[in-house]
PDB file of C-alpha atoms in Angstrom:
ATOM      1  CA  UNK A   1      70.957  10.578  34.800  1.00  0.00           C
ATOM      2  CA  UNK A   2      70.367   8.750  31.522  1.00  0.00           C
ATOM      3  CA  UNK A   3      68.288  10.324  28.798  1.00  0.00           C
ATOM      4  CA  UNK A   4      65.420   8.641  27.026  1.00  0.00           C
ATOM      5  CA  UNK A   5      67.017   8.861  23.602  1.00  0.00           C
ATOM      6  CA  UNK A   6      67.164   5.837  21.327  1.00  0.00           C
ATOM      7  CA  UNK A   7      70.783   5.248  22.341  1.00  0.00           C
ATOM      8  CA  UNK A   8      69.885   4.660  25.984  1.00  0.00           C
ATOM      9  CA  UNK A   9      67.326   1.865  26.191  1.00  0.00           C
ATOM     10  CA  UNK A  10      65.609   1.225  29.485  1.00  0.00           C
ATOM     11  CA  UNK A  11      65.794  -2.294  30.827  1.00  0.00           C
ATOM     12  CA  UNK A  12      63.751  -5.127  29.363  1.00  0.00           C
ATOM     13  CA  UNK A  13      61.244  -4.912  32.214  1.00  0.00           C
ATOM     14  CA  UNK A  14      60.105  -1.538  30.919  1.00  0.00           C
ATOM     15  CA  UNK A  15      59.320  -3.070  27.541  1.00  0.00           C
ATOM     16  CA  UNK A  16      57.097  -5.652  29.206  1.00  0.00           C
ATOM     17  CA  UNK A  17      55.366  -2.955  31.262  1.00  0.00           C
ATOM     18  CA  UNK A  18      54.166  -0.872  28.346  1.00  0.00           C
ATOM     19  CA  UNK A  19      54.123  -3.212  25.374  1.00  0.00           C
ATOM     20  CA  UNK A  20      50.740  -4.020  23.926  1.00  0.00           C
ATOM     21  CA  UNK A  21      49.497  -6.179  21.091  1.00  0.00           C
ATOM     22  CA  UNK A  22      50.359  -3.569  18.452  1.00  0.00           C
ATOM     23  CA  UNK A  23      54.051  -3.436  19.379  1.00  0.00           C
ATOM     24  CA  UNK A  24      55.574  -6.202  17.294  1.00  0.00           C
ATOM     25  CA  UNK A  25      58.964  -4.838  16.321  1.00  0.00           C
ATOM     26  CA  UNK A  26      61.850  -6.161  18.376  1.00  0.00           C
ATOM     27  CA  UNK A  27      63.770  -2.955  17.609  1.00  0.00           C
ATOM     28  CA  UNK A  28      61.001  -0.697  18.916  1.00  0.00           C
ATOM     29  CA  UNK A  29      62.254   1.542  21.702  1.00  0.00           C
ATOM     30  CA  UNK A  30      60.384   0.861  24.967  1.00  0.00           C
ATOM     31  CA  UNK A  31      59.000   4.413  25.004  1.00  0.00           C
ATOM     32  CA  UNK A  32      58.257   4.805  21.278  1.00  0.00           C
ATOM     33  CA  UNK A  33      54.761   6.122  20.523  1.00  0.00           C
ATOM     34  CA  UNK A  34      53.934   6.748  24.167  1.00  0.00           C
ATOM     35  CA  UNK A  35      52.396   9.439  26.274  1.00  0.00           C
ATOM     36  CA  UNK A  36      54.708   9.885  29.261  1.00  0.00           C
ATOM     37  CA  UNK A  37      53.940  10.962  32.808  1.00  0.00           C
ATOM     38  CA  UNK A  38      56.052  11.924  35.802  1.00  0.00           C
ATOM     39  CA  UNK A  39      55.208  13.316  39.255  1.00  0.00           C
ATOM     40  CA  UNK A  40      54.992  17.091  39.553  1.00  0.00           C
ATOM     41  CA  UNK A  41      56.267  18.094  42.968  1.00  0.00           C
ATOM     42  CA  UNK A  42      54.630  19.219  45.223  1.00  0.00           C
ATOM     43  CA  UNK A  43      51.232  18.922  43.498  1.00  0.00           C
ATOM     44  CA  UNK A  44      51.409  15.131  43.073  1.00  0.00           C
ATOM     45  CA  UNK A  45      51.948  14.735  46.828  1.00  0.00           C
ATOM     46  CA  UNK A  46      48.431  16.070  47.459  1.00  0.00           C
ATOM     47  CA  UNK A  47      46.754  14.960  44.199  1.00  0.00           C
ATOM     48  CA  UNK A  48      48.462  11.796  42.879  1.00  0.00           C
ATOM     49  CA  UNK A  49      46.525  11.917  39.605  1.00  0.00           C
ATOM     50  CA  UNK A  50      48.077  15.279  38.650  1.00  0.00           C
ATOM     51  CA  UNK A  51      51.547  15.281  37.153  1.00  0.00           C
ATOM     52  CA  UNK A  52      53.783  16.319  34.281  1.00  0.00           C
ATOM     53  CA  UNK A  53      53.166  14.948  30.794  1.00  0.00           C
ATOM     54  CA  UNK A  54      55.223  14.478  27.668  1.00  0.00           C
ATOM     55  CA  UNK A  55      55.105  12.526  24.434  1.00  0.00           C
ATOM     56  CA  UNK A  56      57.782  10.283  22.942  1.00  0.00           C
ATOM     57  CA  UNK A  57      58.774  10.185  19.289  1.00  0.00           C
ATOM     58  CA  UNK A  58      58.882   7.009  17.218  1.00  0.00           C
ATOM     59  CA  UNK A  59      62.460   6.588  18.449  1.00  0.00           C
ATOM     60  CA  UNK A  60      61.481   6.970  22.118  1.00  0.00           C
ATOM     61  CA  UNK A  61      62.808  10.524  22.612  1.00  0.00           C
ATOM     62  CA  UNK A  62      60.724  12.394  25.193  1.00  0.00           C
ATOM     63  CA  UNK A  63      59.349  15.842  24.314  1.00  0.00           C
ATOM     64  CA  UNK A  64      57.557  18.052  26.839  1.00  0.00           C
ATOM     65  CA  UNK A  65      56.387  21.622  27.395  1.00  0.00           C
ATOM     66  CA  UNK A  66      58.645  22.679  30.253  1.00  0.00           C
ATOM     67  CA  UNK A  67      57.665  26.267  30.886  1.00  0.00           C
ATOM     68  CA  UNK A  68      57.178  29.616  29.150  1.00  0.00           C
ATOM     69  CA  UNK A  69      58.508  29.346  25.599  1.00  0.00           C
ATOM     70  CA  UNK A  70      60.478  26.192  26.487  1.00  0.00           C
ATOM     71  CA  UNK A  71      60.046  22.715  25.032  1.00  0.00           C
ATOM     72  CA  UNK A  72      62.350  19.847  25.860  1.00  0.00           C
ATOM     73  CA  UNK A  73      62.951  17.638  22.843  1.00  0.00           C
ATOM     74  CA  UNK A  74      66.179  15.851  23.725  1.00  0.00           C
ATOM     75  CA  UNK A  75      64.809  13.073  25.892  1.00  0.00           C
ATOM     76  CA  UNK A  76      64.951  14.739  29.309  1.00  0.00           C
ATOM     77  CA  UNK A  77      61.637  15.640  30.843  1.00  0.00           C
ATOM     78  CA  UNK A  78      61.383  18.700  33.089  1.00  0.00           C
ATOM     79  CA  UNK A  79      60.710  16.755  36.301  1.00  0.00           C
ATOM     80  CA  UNK A  80      62.884  13.708  35.760  1.00  0.00           C
ATOM     81  CA  UNK A  81      62.427  10.299  34.222  1.00  0.00           C
ATOM     82  CA  UNK A  82      58.856   9.323  33.402  1.00  0.00           C
ATOM     83  CA  UNK A  83      57.230   6.920  35.815  1.00  0.00           C
ATOM     84  CA  UNK A  84      54.267   5.952  33.617  1.00  0.00           C
ATOM     85  CA  UNK A  85      53.715   5.450  29.921  1.00  0.00           C
ATOM     86  CA  UNK A  86      50.759   4.756  27.674  1.00  0.00           C
ATOM     87  CA  UNK A  87      51.523   3.397  24.227  1.00  0.00           C
ATOM     88  CA  UNK A  88      49.271   4.669  21.464  1.00  0.00           C
ATOM     89  CA  UNK A  89      48.333   2.307  18.647  1.00  0.00           C
ATOM     90  CA  UNK A  90      49.636   3.969  15.487  1.00  0.00           C
ATOM     91  CA  UNK A  91      48.596   1.199  13.095  1.00  0.00           C
ATOM     92  CA  UNK A  92      45.724   3.362  11.792  1.00  0.00           C
ATOM     93  CA  UNK A  93      47.962   6.406  11.272  1.00  0.00           C
ATOM     94  CA  UNK A  94      48.363   6.743   7.475  1.00  0.00           C
ATOM     95  CA  UNK A  95      51.818   8.329   7.678  1.00  0.00           C
ATOM     96  CA  UNK A  96      53.079   6.006  10.408  1.00  0.00           C
ATOM     97  CA  UNK A  97      56.248   7.028  12.236  1.00  0.00           C
ATOM     98  CA  UNK A  98      56.858  10.001   9.951  1.00  0.00           C
ATOM     99  CA  UNK A  99      53.423  11.484  10.638  1.00  0.00           C
ATOM    100  CA  UNK A 100      53.770  10.806  14.389  1.00  0.00           C
ATOM    101  CA  UNK A 101      57.147  12.560  14.567  1.00  0.00           C
ATOM    102  CA  UNK A 102      56.013  15.437  12.327  1.00  0.00           C
ATOM    103  CA  UNK A 103      53.035  16.138  14.614  1.00  0.00           C
ATOM    104  CA  UNK A 104      55.306  16.171  17.663  1.00  0.00           C
ATOM    105  CA  UNK A 105      57.731  18.565  15.921  1.00  0.00           C
ATOM    106  CA  UNK A 106      54.776  20.806  15.015  1.00  0.00           C
ATOM    107  CA  UNK A 107      53.563  20.809  18.631  1.00  0.00           C
ATOM    108  CA  UNK A 108      57.099  21.568  19.834  1.00  0.00           C
ATOM    109  CA  UNK A 109      57.410  24.490  17.422  1.00  0.00           C
ATOM    110  CA  UNK A 110      54.000  25.881  18.422  1.00  0.00           C
ATOM    111  CA  UNK A 111      54.645  25.593  22.153  1.00  0.00           C
ATOM    112  CA  UNK A 112      57.995  27.358  21.860  1.00  0.00           C
ATOM    113  CA  UNK A 113      55.882  30.454  21.124  1.00  0.00           C
ATOM    114  CA  UNK A 114      53.485  30.056  24.074  1.00  0.00           C
ATOM    115  CA  UNK A 115      53.432  31.229  27.649  1.00  0.00           C
ATOM    116  CA  UNK A 116      52.954  28.374  30.113  1.00  0.00           C
ATOM    117  CA  UNK A 117      49.783  28.468  32.204  1.00  0.00           C
ATOM    118  CA  UNK A 118      49.517  25.749  34.860  1.00  0.00           C
ATOM    119  CA  UNK A 119      45.719  25.518  34.534  1.00  0.00           C
ATOM    120  CA  UNK A 120      44.920  26.158  30.875  1.00  0.00           C
ATOM    121  CA  UNK A 121      47.886  25.820  28.501  1.00  0.00           C
ATOM    122  CA  UNK A 122      50.367  23.367  29.932  1.00  0.00           C
ATOM    123  CA  UNK A 123      52.268  20.134  29.258  1.00  0.00           C
ATOM    124  CA  UNK A 124      49.014  18.192  28.840  1.00  0.00           C
ATOM    125  CA  UNK A 125      47.874  20.731  26.234  1.00  0.00           C
ATOM    126  CA  UNK A 126      51.153  20.254  24.346  1.00  0.00           C
ATOM    127  CA  UNK A 127      50.550  16.492  24.113  1.00  0.00           C
ATOM    128  CA  UNK A 128      46.909  17.036  23.115  1.00  0.00           C
ATOM    129  CA  UNK A 129      48.030  19.464  20.396  1.00  0.00           C
ATOM    130  CA  UNK A 130      50.367  16.840  18.915  1.00  0.00           C
ATOM    131  CA  UNK A 131      47.712  14.112  19.002  1.00  0.00           C
ATOM    132  CA  UNK A 132      45.059  16.394  17.490  1.00  0.00           C
ATOM    133  CA  UNK A 133      47.500  17.527  14.786  1.00  0.00           C
ATOM    134  CA  UNK A 134      48.116  13.937  13.696  1.00  0.00           C
ATOM    135  CA  UNK A 135      44.359  13.227  13.887  1.00  0.00           C
ATOM    136  CA  UNK A 136      44.835   9.873  15.604  1.00  0.00           C
ATOM    137  CA  UNK A 137      42.087   7.989  17.373  1.00  0.00           C
ATOM    138  CA  UNK A 138      42.878   6.848  20.855  1.00  0.00           C
ATOM    139  CA  UNK A 139      41.434   4.284  23.205  1.00  0.00           C
ATOM    140  CA  UNK A 140      37.667   4.475  23.651  1.00  0.00           C
ATOM    141  CA  UNK A 141      37.351   6.352  20.345  1.00  0.00           C
ATOM    142  CA  UNK A 142      38.954   9.572  21.596  1.00  0.00           C
ATOM    143  CA  UNK A 143      39.397  11.931  18.629  1.00  0.00           C
ATOM    144  CA  UNK A 144      39.377  15.385  20.191  1.00  0.00           C
ATOM    145  CA  UNK A 145      42.215  15.233  22.702  1.00  0.00           C
ATOM    146  CA  UNK A 146      42.377  17.597  25.679  1.00  0.00           C
ATOM    147  CA  UNK A 147      44.226  17.791  28.988  1.00  0.00           C
ATOM    148  CA  UNK A 148      41.409  16.317  31.081  1.00  0.00           C
ATOM    149  CA  UNK A 149      41.001  13.254  28.845  1.00  0.00           C
ATOM    150  CA  UNK A 150      44.764  12.746  28.828  1.00  0.00           C
ATOM    151  CA  UNK A 151      45.002  13.095  32.610  1.00  0.00           C
ATOM    152  CA  UNK A 152      42.451  10.385  33.304  1.00  0.00           C
ATOM    153  CA  UNK A 153      43.504   8.150  30.410  1.00  0.00           C
ATOM    154  CA  UNK A 154      47.107   7.993  31.607  1.00  0.00           C
ATOM    155  CA  UNK A 155      46.065   7.685  35.256  1.00  0.00           C
ATOM    156  CA  UNK A 156      43.789   4.704  34.610  1.00  0.00           C
ATOM    157  CA  UNK A 157      45.415   3.070  31.566  1.00  0.00           C
ATOM    158  CA  UNK A 158      49.096   4.065  31.727  1.00  0.00           C
ATOM    159  CA  UNK A 159      51.580   1.438  32.839  1.00  0.00           C
ATOM    160  CA  UNK A 160      54.128   2.037  35.553  1.00  0.00           C
ATOM    161  CA  UNK A 161      57.701   1.785  34.327  1.00  0.00           C
ATOM    162  CA  UNK A 162      58.736   0.006  37.504  1.00  0.00           C
ATOM    163  CA  UNK A 163      58.072  -0.236  41.221  1.00  0.00           C
ATOM    164  CA  UNK A 164      59.988   3.007  41.735  1.00  0.00           C
ATOM    165  CA  UNK A 165      57.516   4.818  39.496  1.00  0.00           C
ATOM    166  CA  UNK A 166      54.598   3.568  41.544  1.00  0.00           C
ATOM    167  CA  UNK A 167      56.310   4.644  44.764  1.00  0.00           C
ATOM    168  CA  UNK A 168      57.187   8.099  43.381  1.00  0.00           C
ATOM    169  CA  UNK A 169      53.533   8.662  42.540  1.00  0.00           C
ATOM    170  CA  UNK A 170      51.773   7.254  45.593  1.00  0.00           C
ATOM    171  CA  UNK A 171      54.209   6.972  48.530  1.00  0.00           C
ATOM    172  CA  UNK A 172      54.280  10.706  49.420  1.00  0.00           C
ATOM    173  CA  UNK A 173      50.465  10.828  49.339  1.00  0.00           C
ATOM    174  CA  UNK A 174      50.285   7.642  51.439  1.00  0.00           C
ATOM    175  CA  UNK A 175      52.644   9.120  54.039  1.00  0.00           C
ATOM    176  CA  UNK A 176      50.574  12.301  54.125  1.00  0.00           C
ATOM    177  CA  UNK A 177      47.363  10.315  54.678  1.00  0.00           C
ATOM    178  CA  UNK A 178      49.077   8.206  57.362  1.00  0.00           C
ATOM    179  CA  UNK A 179      50.229  11.352  59.202  1.00  0.00           C
ATOM    180  CA  UNK A 180      46.697  12.766  59.014  1.00  0.00           C
ATOM    181  CA  UNK A 181      45.159   9.525  60.338  1.00  0.00           C
ATOM    182  CA  UNK A 182      47.647   9.310  63.203  1.00  0.00           C
ATOM    183  CA  UNK A 183      47.134  12.990  64.052  1.00  0.00           C
ATOM    184  CA  UNK A 184      43.342  12.522  64.125  1.00  0.00           C
ATOM    185  CA  UNK A 185      43.715   9.491  66.408  1.00  0.00           C
ATOM    186  CA  UNK A 186      45.800  11.397  68.973  1.00  0.00           C
TER     187      UNK A 186
END
């Protein structure tokens, strides 16, 4: 399974899926400056808006809070390749890439000292910590990041990284609903 490091670029279609008007550099990694999302089995099967979250460095390396005292910072997310990404506009960030990466390293260091709690201090909290540390404004003027805002922001504004990502998020839920409908009809 390929990692998300800067040496392993995803295909050009991924760039088109998540690029926005602020991404002008041709050398920009497809996942640079993004909030990443992947399905969290089995929870995503029943609630397709709930999943695992990470944040990518300026070089596109995924970092995520993977469990008690464990942070992945080598490009491999805990539950596989991300299926969605939301690029954050860093043009207003005074320190640019350096400040972005420093905030992620700070969040990684902090979360290596924390116990994971699925409801209160989790992967979404790790991403929120990094974004709050860098004091960046997000879409819709978000300044105080938290896991609920991130959940809905990525669900409604994040781009799928391919058809497979869409299917991984919604197909199991669709099959479950289909089984329920058929069972009710019998």
